[in-house]
Structure formats: C-alpha cells, structure tokens
Short mmCIF file of C-alpha atoms and ligand atoms in Angstrom, two decimals:
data_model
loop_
_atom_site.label_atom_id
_atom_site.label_comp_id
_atom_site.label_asym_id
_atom_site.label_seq_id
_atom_site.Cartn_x
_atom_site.Cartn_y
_atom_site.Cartn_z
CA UNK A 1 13.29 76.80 58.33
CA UNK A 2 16.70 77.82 57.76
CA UNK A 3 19.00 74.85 57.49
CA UNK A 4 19.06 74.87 53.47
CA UNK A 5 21.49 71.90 52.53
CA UNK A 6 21.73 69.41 51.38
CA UNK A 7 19.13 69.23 48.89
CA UNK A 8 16.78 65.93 49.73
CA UNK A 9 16.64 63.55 46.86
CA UNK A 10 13.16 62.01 45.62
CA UNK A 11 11.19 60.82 48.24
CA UNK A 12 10.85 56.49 48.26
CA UNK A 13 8.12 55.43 46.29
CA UNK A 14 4.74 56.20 47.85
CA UNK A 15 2.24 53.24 47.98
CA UNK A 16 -0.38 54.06 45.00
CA UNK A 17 -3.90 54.75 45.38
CA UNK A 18 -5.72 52.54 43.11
CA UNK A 19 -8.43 50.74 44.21
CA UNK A 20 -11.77 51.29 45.53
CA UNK A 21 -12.23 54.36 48.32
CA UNK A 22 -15.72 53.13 50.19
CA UNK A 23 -17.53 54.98 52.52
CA UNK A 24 -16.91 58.34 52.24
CA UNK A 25 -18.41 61.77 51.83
CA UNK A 26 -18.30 64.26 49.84
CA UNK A 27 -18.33 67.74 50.69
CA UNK A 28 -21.36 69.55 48.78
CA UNK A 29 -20.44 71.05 45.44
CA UNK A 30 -17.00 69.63 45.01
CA UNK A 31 -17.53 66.45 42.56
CA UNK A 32 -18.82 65.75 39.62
CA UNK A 33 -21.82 64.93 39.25
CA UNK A 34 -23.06 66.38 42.26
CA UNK A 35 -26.34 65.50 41.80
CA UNK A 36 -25.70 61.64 42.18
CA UNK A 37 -24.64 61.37 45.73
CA UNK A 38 -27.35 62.65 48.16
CA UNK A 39 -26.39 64.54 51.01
CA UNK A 40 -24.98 62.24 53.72
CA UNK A 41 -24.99 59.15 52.11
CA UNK A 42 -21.84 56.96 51.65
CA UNK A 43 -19.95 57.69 47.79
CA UNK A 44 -17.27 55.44 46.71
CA UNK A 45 -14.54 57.45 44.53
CA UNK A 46 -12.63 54.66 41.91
CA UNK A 47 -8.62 55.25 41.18
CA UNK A 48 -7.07 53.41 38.04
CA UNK A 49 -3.50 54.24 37.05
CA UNK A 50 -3.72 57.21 39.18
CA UNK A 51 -7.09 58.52 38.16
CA UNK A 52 -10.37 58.60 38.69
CA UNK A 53 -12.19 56.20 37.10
CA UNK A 54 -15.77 56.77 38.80
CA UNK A 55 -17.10 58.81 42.29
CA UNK A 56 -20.85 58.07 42.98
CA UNK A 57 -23.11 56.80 45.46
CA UNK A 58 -21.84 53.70 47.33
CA UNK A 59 -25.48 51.82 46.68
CA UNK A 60 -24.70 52.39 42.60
CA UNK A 61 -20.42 51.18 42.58
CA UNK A 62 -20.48 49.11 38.93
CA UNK A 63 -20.01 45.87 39.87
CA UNK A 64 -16.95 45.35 37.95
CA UNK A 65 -15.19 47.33 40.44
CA UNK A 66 -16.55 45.71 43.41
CA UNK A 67 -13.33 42.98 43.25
CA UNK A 68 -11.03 45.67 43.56
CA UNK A 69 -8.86 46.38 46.70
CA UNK A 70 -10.56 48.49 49.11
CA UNK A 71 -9.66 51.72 50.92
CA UNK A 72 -12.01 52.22 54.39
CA UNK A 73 -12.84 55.50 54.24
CA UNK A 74 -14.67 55.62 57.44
CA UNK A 75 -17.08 57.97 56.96
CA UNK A 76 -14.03 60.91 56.56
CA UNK A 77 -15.40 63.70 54.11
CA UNK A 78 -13.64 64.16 51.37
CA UNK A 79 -12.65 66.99 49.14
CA UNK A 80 -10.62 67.56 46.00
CA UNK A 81 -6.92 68.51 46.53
CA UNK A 82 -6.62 71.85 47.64
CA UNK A 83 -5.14 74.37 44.87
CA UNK A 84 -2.52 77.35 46.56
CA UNK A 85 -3.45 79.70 42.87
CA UNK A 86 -0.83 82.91 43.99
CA UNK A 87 2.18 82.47 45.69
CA UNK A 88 6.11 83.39 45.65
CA UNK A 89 7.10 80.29 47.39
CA UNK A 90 10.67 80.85 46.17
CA UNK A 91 13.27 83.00 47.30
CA UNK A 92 16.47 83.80 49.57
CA UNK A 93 16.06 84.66 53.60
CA UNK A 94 13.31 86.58 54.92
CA UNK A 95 11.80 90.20 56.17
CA UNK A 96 11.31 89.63 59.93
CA UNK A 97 13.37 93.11 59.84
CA UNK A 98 9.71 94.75 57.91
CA UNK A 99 7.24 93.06 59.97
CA UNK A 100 9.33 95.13 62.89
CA UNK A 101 9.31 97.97 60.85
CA UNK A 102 5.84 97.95 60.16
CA UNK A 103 4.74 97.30 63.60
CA UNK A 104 6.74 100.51 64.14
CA UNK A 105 4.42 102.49 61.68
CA UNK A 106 5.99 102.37 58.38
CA UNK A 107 3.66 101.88 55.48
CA UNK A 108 4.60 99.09 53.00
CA UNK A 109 5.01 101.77 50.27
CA UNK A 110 7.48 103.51 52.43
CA UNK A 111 9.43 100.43 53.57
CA UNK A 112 9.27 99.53 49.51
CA UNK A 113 10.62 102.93 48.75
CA UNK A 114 13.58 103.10 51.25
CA UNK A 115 15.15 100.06 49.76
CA UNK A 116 13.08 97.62 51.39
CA UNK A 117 10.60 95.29 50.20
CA UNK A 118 10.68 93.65 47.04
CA UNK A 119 14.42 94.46 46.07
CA UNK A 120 15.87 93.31 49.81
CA UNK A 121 14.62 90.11 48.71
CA UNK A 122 16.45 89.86 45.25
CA UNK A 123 19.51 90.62 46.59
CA UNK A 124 18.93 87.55 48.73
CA UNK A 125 17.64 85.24 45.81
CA UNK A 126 20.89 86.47 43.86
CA UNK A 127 22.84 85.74 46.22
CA UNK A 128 21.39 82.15 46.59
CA UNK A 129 22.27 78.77 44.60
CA UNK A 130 19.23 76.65 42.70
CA UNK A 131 19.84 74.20 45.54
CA UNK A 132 19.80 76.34 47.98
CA UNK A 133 16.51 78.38 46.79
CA UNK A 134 15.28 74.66 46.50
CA UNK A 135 16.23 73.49 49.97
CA UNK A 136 14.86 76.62 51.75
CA UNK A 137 11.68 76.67 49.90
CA UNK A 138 10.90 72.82 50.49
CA UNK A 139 9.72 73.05 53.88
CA UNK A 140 7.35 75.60 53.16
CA UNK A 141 5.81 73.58 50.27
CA UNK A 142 5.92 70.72 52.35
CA UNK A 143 3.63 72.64 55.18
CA UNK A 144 1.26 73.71 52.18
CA UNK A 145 1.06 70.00 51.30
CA UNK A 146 0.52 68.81 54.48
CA UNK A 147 -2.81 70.29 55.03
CA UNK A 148 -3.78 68.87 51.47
CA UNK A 149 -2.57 71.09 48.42
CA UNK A 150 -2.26 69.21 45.78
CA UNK A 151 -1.32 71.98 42.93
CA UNK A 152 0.61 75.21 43.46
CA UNK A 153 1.94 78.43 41.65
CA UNK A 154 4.87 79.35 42.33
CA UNK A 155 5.74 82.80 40.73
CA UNK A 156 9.20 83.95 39.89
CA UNK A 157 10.03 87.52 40.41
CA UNK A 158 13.13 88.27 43.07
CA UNK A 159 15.48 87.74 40.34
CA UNK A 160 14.50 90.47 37.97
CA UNK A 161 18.01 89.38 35.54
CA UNK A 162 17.99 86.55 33.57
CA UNK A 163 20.12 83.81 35.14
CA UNK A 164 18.12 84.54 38.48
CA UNK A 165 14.83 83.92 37.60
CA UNK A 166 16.29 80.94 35.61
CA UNK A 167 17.35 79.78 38.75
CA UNK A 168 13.67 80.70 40.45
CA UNK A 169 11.84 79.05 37.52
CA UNK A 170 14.12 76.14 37.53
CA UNK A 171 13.74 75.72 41.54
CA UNK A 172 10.22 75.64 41.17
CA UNK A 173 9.91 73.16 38.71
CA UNK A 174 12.22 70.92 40.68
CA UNK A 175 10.08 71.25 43.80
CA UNK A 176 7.18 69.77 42.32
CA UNK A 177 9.09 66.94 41.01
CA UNK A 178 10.89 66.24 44.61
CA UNK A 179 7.15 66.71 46.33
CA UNK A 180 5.20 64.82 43.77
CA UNK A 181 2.97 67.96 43.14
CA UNK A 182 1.67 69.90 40.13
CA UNK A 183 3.33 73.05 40.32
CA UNK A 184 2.53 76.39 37.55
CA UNK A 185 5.30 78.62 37.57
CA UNK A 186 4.87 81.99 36.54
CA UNK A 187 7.01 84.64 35.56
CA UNK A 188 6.72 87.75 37.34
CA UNK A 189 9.71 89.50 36.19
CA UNK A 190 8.32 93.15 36.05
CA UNK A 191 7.60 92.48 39.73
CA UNK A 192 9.52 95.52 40.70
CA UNK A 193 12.57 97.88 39.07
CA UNK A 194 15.93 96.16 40.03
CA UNK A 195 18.33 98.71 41.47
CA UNK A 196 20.48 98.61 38.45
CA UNK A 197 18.07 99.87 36.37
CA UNK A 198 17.08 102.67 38.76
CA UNK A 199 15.20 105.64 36.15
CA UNK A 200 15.03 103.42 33.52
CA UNK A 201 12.09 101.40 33.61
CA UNK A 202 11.38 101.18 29.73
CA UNK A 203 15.21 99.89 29.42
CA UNK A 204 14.04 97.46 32.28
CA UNK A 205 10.57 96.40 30.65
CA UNK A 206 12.05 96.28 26.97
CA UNK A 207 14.51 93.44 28.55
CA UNK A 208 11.70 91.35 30.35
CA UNK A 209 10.07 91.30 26.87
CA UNK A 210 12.96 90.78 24.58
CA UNK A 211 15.43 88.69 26.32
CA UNK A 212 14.12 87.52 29.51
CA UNK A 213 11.01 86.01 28.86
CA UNK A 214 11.58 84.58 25.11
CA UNK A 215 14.43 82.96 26.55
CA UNK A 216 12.51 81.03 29.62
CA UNK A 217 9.94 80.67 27.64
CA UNK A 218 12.14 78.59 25.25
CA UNK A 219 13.06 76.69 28.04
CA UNK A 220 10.08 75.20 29.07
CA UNK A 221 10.28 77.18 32.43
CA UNK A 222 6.79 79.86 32.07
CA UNK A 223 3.34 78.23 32.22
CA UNK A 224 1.87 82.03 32.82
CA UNK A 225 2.66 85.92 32.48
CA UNK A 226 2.19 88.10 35.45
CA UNK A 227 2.98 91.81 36.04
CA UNK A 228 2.86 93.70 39.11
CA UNK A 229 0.75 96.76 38.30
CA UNK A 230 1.30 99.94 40.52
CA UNK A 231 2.21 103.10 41.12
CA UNK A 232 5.41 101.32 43.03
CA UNK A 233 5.88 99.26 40.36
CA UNK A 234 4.26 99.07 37.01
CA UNK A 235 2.44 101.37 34.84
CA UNK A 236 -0.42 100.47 32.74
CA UNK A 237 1.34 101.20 29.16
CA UNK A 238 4.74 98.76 30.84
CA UNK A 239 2.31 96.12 31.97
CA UNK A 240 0.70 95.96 28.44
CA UNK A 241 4.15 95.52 26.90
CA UNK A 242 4.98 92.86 28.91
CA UNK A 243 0.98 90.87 27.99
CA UNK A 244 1.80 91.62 24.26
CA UNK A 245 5.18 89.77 25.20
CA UNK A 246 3.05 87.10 26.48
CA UNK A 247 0.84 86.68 23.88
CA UNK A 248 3.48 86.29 20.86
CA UNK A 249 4.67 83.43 22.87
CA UNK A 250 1.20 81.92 23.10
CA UNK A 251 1.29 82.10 26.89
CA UNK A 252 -2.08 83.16 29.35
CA UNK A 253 -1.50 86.21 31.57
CA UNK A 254 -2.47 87.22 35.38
CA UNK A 255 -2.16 90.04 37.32
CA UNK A 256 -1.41 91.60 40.60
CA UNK A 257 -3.96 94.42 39.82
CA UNK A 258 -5.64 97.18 42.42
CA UNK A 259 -3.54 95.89 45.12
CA UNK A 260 -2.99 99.50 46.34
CA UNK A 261 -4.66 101.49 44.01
CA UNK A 262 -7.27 101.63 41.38
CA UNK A 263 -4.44 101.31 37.87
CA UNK A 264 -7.64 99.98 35.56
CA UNK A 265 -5.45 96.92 35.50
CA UNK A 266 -8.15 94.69 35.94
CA UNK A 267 -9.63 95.98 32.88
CA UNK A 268 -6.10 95.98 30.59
CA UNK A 269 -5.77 91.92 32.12
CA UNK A 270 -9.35 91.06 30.75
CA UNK A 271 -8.86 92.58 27.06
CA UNK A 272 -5.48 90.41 27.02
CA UNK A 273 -8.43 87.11 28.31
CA UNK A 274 -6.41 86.98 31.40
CA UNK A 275 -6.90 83.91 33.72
CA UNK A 276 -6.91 86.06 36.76
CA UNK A 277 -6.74 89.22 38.73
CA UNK A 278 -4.91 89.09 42.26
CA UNK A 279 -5.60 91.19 45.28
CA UNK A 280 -8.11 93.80 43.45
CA UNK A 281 -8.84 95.78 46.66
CA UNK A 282 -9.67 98.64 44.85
CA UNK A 283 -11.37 97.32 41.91
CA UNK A 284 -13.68 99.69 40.14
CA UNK A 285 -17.03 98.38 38.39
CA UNK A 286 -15.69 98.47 35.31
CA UNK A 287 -12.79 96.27 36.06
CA UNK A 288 -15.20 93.73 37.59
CA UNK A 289 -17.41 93.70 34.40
CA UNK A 290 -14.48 93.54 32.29
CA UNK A 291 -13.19 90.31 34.43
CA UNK A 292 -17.02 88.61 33.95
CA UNK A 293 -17.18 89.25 29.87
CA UNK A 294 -13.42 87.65 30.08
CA UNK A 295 -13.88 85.37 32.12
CA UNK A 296 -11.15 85.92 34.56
CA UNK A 297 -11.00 84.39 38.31
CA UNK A 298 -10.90 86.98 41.03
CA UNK A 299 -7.84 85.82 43.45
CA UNK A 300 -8.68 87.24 46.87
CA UNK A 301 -5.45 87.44 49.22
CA UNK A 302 -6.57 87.95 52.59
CA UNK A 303 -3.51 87.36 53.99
CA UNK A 304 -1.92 90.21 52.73
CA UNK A 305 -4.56 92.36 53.72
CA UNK A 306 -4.06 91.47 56.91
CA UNK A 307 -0.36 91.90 57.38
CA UNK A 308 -0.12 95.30 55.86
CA UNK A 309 -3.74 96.43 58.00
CA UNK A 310 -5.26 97.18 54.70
CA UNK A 311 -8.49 98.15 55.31
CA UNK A 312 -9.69 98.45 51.80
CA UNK A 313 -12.05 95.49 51.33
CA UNK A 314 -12.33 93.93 47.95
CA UNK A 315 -15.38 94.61 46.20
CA UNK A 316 -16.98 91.28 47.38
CA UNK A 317 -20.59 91.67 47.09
CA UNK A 318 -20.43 93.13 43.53
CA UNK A 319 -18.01 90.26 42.33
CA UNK A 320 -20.82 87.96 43.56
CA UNK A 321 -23.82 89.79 42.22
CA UNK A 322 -21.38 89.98 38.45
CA UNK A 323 -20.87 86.13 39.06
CA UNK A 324 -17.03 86.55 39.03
CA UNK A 325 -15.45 83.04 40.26
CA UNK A 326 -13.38 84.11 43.57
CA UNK A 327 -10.50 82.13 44.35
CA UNK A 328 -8.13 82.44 47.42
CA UNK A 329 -4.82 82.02 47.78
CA UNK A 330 -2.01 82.44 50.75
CA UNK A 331 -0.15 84.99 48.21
CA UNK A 332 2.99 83.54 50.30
CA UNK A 333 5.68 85.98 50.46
CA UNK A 334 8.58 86.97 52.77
CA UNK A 335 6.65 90.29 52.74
CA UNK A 336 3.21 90.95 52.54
CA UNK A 337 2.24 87.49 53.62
CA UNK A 338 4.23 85.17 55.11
CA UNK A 339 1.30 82.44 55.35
CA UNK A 340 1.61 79.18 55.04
CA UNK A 341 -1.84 77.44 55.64
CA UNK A 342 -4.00 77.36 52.68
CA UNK A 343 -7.28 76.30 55.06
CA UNK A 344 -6.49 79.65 56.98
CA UNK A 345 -6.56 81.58 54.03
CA UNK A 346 -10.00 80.50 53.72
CA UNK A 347 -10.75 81.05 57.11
CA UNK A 348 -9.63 84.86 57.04
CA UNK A 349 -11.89 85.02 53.24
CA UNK A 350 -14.88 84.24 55.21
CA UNK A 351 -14.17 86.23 58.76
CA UNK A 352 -12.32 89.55 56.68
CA UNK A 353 -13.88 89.41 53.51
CA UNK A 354 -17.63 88.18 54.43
CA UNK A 355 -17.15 84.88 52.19
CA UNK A 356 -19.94 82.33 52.33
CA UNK A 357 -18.02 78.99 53.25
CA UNK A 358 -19.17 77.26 50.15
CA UNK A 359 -17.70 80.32 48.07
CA UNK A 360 -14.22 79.84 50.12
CA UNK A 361 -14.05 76.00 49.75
CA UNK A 362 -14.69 76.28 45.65
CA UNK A 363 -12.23 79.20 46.27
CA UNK A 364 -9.03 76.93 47.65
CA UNK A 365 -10.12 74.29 44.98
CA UNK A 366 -11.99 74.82 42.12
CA UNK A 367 -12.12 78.59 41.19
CA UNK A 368 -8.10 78.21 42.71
CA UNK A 369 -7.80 75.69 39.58
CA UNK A 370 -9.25 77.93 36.91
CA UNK A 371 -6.90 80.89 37.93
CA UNK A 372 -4.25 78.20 36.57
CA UNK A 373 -5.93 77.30 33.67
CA UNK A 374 -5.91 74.21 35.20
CA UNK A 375 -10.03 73.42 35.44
CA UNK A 376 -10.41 70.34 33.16
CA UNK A 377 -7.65 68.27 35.87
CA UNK A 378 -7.59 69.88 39.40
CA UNK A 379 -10.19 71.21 41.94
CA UNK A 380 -12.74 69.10 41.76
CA UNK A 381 -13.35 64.78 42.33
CA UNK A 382 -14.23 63.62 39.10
CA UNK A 383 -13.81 60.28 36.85
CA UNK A 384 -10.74 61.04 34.28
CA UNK A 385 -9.02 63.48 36.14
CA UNK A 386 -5.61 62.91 38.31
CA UNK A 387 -6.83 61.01 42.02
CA UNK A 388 -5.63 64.49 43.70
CA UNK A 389 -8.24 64.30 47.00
CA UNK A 390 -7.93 64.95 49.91
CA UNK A 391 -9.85 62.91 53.62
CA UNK A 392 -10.65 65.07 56.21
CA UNK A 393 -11.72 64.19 59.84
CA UNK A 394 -14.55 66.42 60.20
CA UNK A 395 -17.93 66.00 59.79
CA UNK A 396 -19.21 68.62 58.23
CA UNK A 397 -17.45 70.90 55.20
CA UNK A 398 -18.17 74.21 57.29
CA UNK A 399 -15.45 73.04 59.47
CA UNK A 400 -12.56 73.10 57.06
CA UNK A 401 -13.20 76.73 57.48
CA UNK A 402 -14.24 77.36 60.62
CA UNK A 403 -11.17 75.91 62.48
CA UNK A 404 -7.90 77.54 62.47
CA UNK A 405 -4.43 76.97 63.85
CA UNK A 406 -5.08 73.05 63.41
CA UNK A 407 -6.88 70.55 61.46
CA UNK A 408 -4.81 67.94 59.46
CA UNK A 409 -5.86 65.90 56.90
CA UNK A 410 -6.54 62.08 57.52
CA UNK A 411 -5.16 60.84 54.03
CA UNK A 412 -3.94 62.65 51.31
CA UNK A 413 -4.11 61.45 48.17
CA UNK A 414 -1.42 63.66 45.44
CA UNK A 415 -1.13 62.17 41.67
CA UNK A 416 -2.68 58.69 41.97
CA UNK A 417 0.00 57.85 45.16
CA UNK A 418 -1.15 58.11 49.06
CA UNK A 419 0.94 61.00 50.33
CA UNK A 420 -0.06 60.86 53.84
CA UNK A 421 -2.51 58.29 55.71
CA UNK A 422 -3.95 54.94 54.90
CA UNK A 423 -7.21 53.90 55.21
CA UNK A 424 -6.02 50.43 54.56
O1 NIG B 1 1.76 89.65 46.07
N1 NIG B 1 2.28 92.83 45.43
C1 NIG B 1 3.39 92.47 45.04
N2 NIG B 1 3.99 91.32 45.29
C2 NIG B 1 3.85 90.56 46.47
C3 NIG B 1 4.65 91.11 47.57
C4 NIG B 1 6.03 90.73 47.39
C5 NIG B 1 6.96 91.18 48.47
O2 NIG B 1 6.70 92.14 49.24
O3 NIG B 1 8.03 90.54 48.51
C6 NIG B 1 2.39 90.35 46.82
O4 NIG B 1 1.88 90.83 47.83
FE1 FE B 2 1.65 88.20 44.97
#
C-alpha cells in the first residue's frame, strides 16, 4: 500500500449491465417492494441505461422484458450496493508508530495531546501532492469496493488550511471518477486545531467559516458539513459556528458527536436537521430523542471502538426502542480505525454492539444511504434507481455477517456497468 505513483488513468470500459438478472434472491428487507417476492423464490431485477427498471418475482417478469439478454444469476442472493457512510479515506502515510504506542498503554487522548494523532497526519497530507493523496488512497477504495461498496464518504479534514483540503476534497472527487463510484465528500475542517493556530481556536474556527468553507463550497468540492465535537477538539459554541456556516451555504451537516464524552452534540446536530451523528458512545437520552424528532441516522463505528479498547457501548437498545435508523460504517482512518472491510464492520456491530443482523445489513446499506442524504438512489434494489447491487455466494443473508476475514462477492454491479463477475 505504499507505492503511490503514477496515478492510474480510467479504468477500460466495463461491460454494462443491462439486461435481464434471472434467478436470484433477494436478501429480506433490502428491495422495494418487499412484499412481492416471497421468501426463497427466484426475483428477476431489470437494468435499462444503467437502472433499474423493475425487481420482482421471476413467475411475474412483464413480458416485454422477457426478449432481453439474460444474466444467470444462479440462485446467488443479492443485495443492494453496500454504502461505507463515515470514513477519512484520504490522507498522507500512516500511524503504525500509535497502534505501538497504544499497545504500550497510552490513551488516544494522550497520544492526541503529545503531538500525535490527528495533526501527525496533516503534516503528512501537507506534505503530499493531489496525485499522490490519490494514488495512496486508491487501493484502499479499491479493497472497500471489492467486497461490494458501491457509495462512499470520504471526509476531508488532515489539511485544516485551505489549499490542503482543496487538495483532499479534490482527491476524493477524483477517486470516484477513476473507480466508477458515488463518492460524498465532506468537509471536516474543524477536525482538530492545526499547530499554527495553537491558543487560538476562535481565529481557527472564524477561518473554516469565512474563507475555507465558502471557498470549497464555491467549488463544487462539499456535499456535507462535519465537525469534530470534543473536549480535544471542538466545543459546542465552535461547532455551532461552523453548522451556521453550513447552513448559509445551503449545505446538510453531520457530526462526530459523544465519541469520548457526553458534549450534547447530538442534540446541537439535530436542531441544525443534521443527517447524522457518528460514534455517539456516550449519548445521553436527550440526544437520542433529539436525533428521532430530527430525523438523524445514528452512525455506529465499531471499529474504532475496538482499536482504542473503548468500552463505552453506544446506547443501542434505547436507539432501537426511539426507532433511530443505525447505520455502520468502517470510520477508516490511519488512527482510530484502520479498517478496511465494510462486511466486518457489520460483523463487529452485531458481536460488540449486540446488533440484530437485519439491523446491520440495513445498516451497511440503507440507513448507510440516508446518513448521505442519499436514500431516494442508493441502499436499496429498486426500479428507477442507479443498478448499484451487489451477488453474493451465500445462501442465506445472516452470512454476510456472520463470516469474517473472507467472503467476496460473485458479481458486482457499480452504476449500471459489471465491476466484477459475470453471470453471463
Ligand atoms: O473518526 N474522531 C475523530 N476523527 C477520527 C479519527 C481521526 C484520526 O485519529 O486520525 C475518527 O475516529
Ligand atoms: Fe471519523
């Protein structure tokens, strides 16, 4: 992973998906309608000029589509395109250096606080070219999209100065056009206090919202907002600068909220209609009915949790009982969670966090789509949306959970074009 030039140039033409997929199934709860295709039986999913045109029971295909060409599904099961909803897939080097640290018994506040963390990375990502943020950062997406991701975030956030998280944004956005994938970005540029503004974190926070993120945002570069609210970071008066920023530009906000303490973030991101709240370990009740009268998605990050030992648990049950929609993401990060399997993620939701696996499948796709704003195109198999879907060898959905450390994908299909597999 660290061989960063040159750049690789678009990929050849993929072959495209249009035609009829027979004889597949469809994992429970994860097209529209649901209702239509029993249990078992075979479903047929239509692509037109990259979308779906129709997904129902094979016994009920309209006959005008019957002519089409065929794809053999073969009985694989198949699910929307998975949705990676948190991540900071962009950035210079690495932090093996912490992980050693850590294992040593230093706390990730203390690591953050002796120059560590956060800012070791931005010196890297200065330090680095567009291409060369691009190039190191493609192999990681392309692991993600291997095991079937089909949209990402990518967050920007170790520049923290203007031309650098230009040239994070900018990265991003050229990533998804290299990979063929729908990609968010987000700007996180109060992610933490660069060192040249060390005891001057209004200075800092009055830039982010008067220079920094007008600018980007004129460039076409921020689909979201994000802050990261803590005591090592943050306050709650900076972060609600930075969301009234946000909101004279017309743009939706998120938040790393709770990660390590209880800020009332959760319930500052739901006034400002949020799309979603990220770790939330320590969530308080009235953060979690603030997120349900908002309706803002829950992003659960178990891998983090697990590399820093947190042993905090989210407030699962009561996000359940509120009827919160819980997503899950990889949050990858040279840091906190240098993960790059989205299926694991969901994996560690159900073994760490006591998710059903229903709740951690609509977590990686559907509730994953709505923390993007993204719910009317991604995260589910339905007729007009993008054919993003994914083939699985496995016979039943529990699986994609319940294994870890393997499980590929059959066939992936990303934007209407047959990324990986045939079915032929
Ligand atoms: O989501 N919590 C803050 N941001 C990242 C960590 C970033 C880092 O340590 O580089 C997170 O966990
Ligand atoms: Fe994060």
């Amino acid at each position: 992973m660290t061989s960063w030039n040159p750049v690789p140039s678009l990929p050849a033409s993929l072959p495209s998906a249009d035609g009829v997929w027979t004889d597949l199934r469809l994992a429970p709860g994860l097209a529209l309608p649901d209702v239509a295709v029993p249990e078992g039986a075979a479903a047929c999913v239509v692509v037109e000029g990259g979308r779906v045109r129709w997904v129902g029971p094979a016994a009920a295909l309209p006959a005008a589509y019957a002519p089409r060409p065929r794809h053999a599904g073969g009985g694989l099961l198949a699910t929307p395109g998975l949705v990676d909803c948190h991540t900071h897939l962009v950035y210079g080097g690495h932090r093996a250096n912490e992980f050693a640290m850590r294992l040593a018994g230093a706390s990730y506040e203390e690591v953050a606080r002796a120059g560590g963390g956060i800012v070791s990375s931005v010196k890297a990502t200065r330090a680095a070219t567009e291409d060369e943020l691009v190039a190191q950062a493609l192999p990681r997406l392309q692991a993600l999209l291997d095991e079937g991701v089909c949209a990402i975030e990518i967050k920007s956030g170790y520049g923290l100065a203007l031309e650098h998280e230009r040239k994070q944004l900018r990265a991003a956005r050229r990533l998804g056009e290299i990979a063929g994938v729908t990609v968010r970005t987000t700007f996180l540029g109060a992610h933490a206090l660069p060192p040249e503004y060390a005891g001057r974190s209004q200075d800092y926070i009055d830039l982010v919202c008067r220079e920094m993120l007008p600018a980007l945002a004129a460039e076409g570069l921020v689909d979201a907002v994000d802050v990261f609210c803590e005591r090592i970071a943050f306050s709650l008066a900076e972060t609600e600068q930075v969301f009234q920023a946000a909101q004279a530009l017309g743009l939706p906000v998120k938040l790393h909220a709770e990660q390590l303490s209880d800020m009332g973030g959760a319930q500052l991101a739901a006034r400002y209609g949020a799309l979603s709240c990220d770790h939330i370990e320590h969530l308080s009740a009235e953060g979690i009915a603030a997120m349900k009268a908002a309706g803002t998605v829950a992003v659960l990050l178990p891998g983090a949790y697990y590399t820093l030992r947190d042993t905090q648990l989210p407030p699962i049950q009561a996000l359940r009982e509120a009827g919160v929609p819980m997503a899950v993401s990889t949050d990858h990060n040279p840091g906190t969670s240098p993960a790059l399997s989205l299926r694991l993620m969901a994996n560690m939701a159900c073994t760490l966090f006591r998710l059903t696996v229903p709740e951690a499948l609509a977590g990686i796709t559907t509730h994953a789509a709505r923390a993007l704003g993204l719910e009317g195109t991604h995260g589910l198999i339905a007729a007009g949306r993008p054919a993003d879907f994914v083939l699985w060898p496995v016979q039943e959905a529990a699986e994609l959970a319940y294994w870890f450390g393997q499980g590929a994908a059959h066939t992936i299909v990303r934007q209407g074009r047959i990324a990986k597999g045939d079915c032929a």
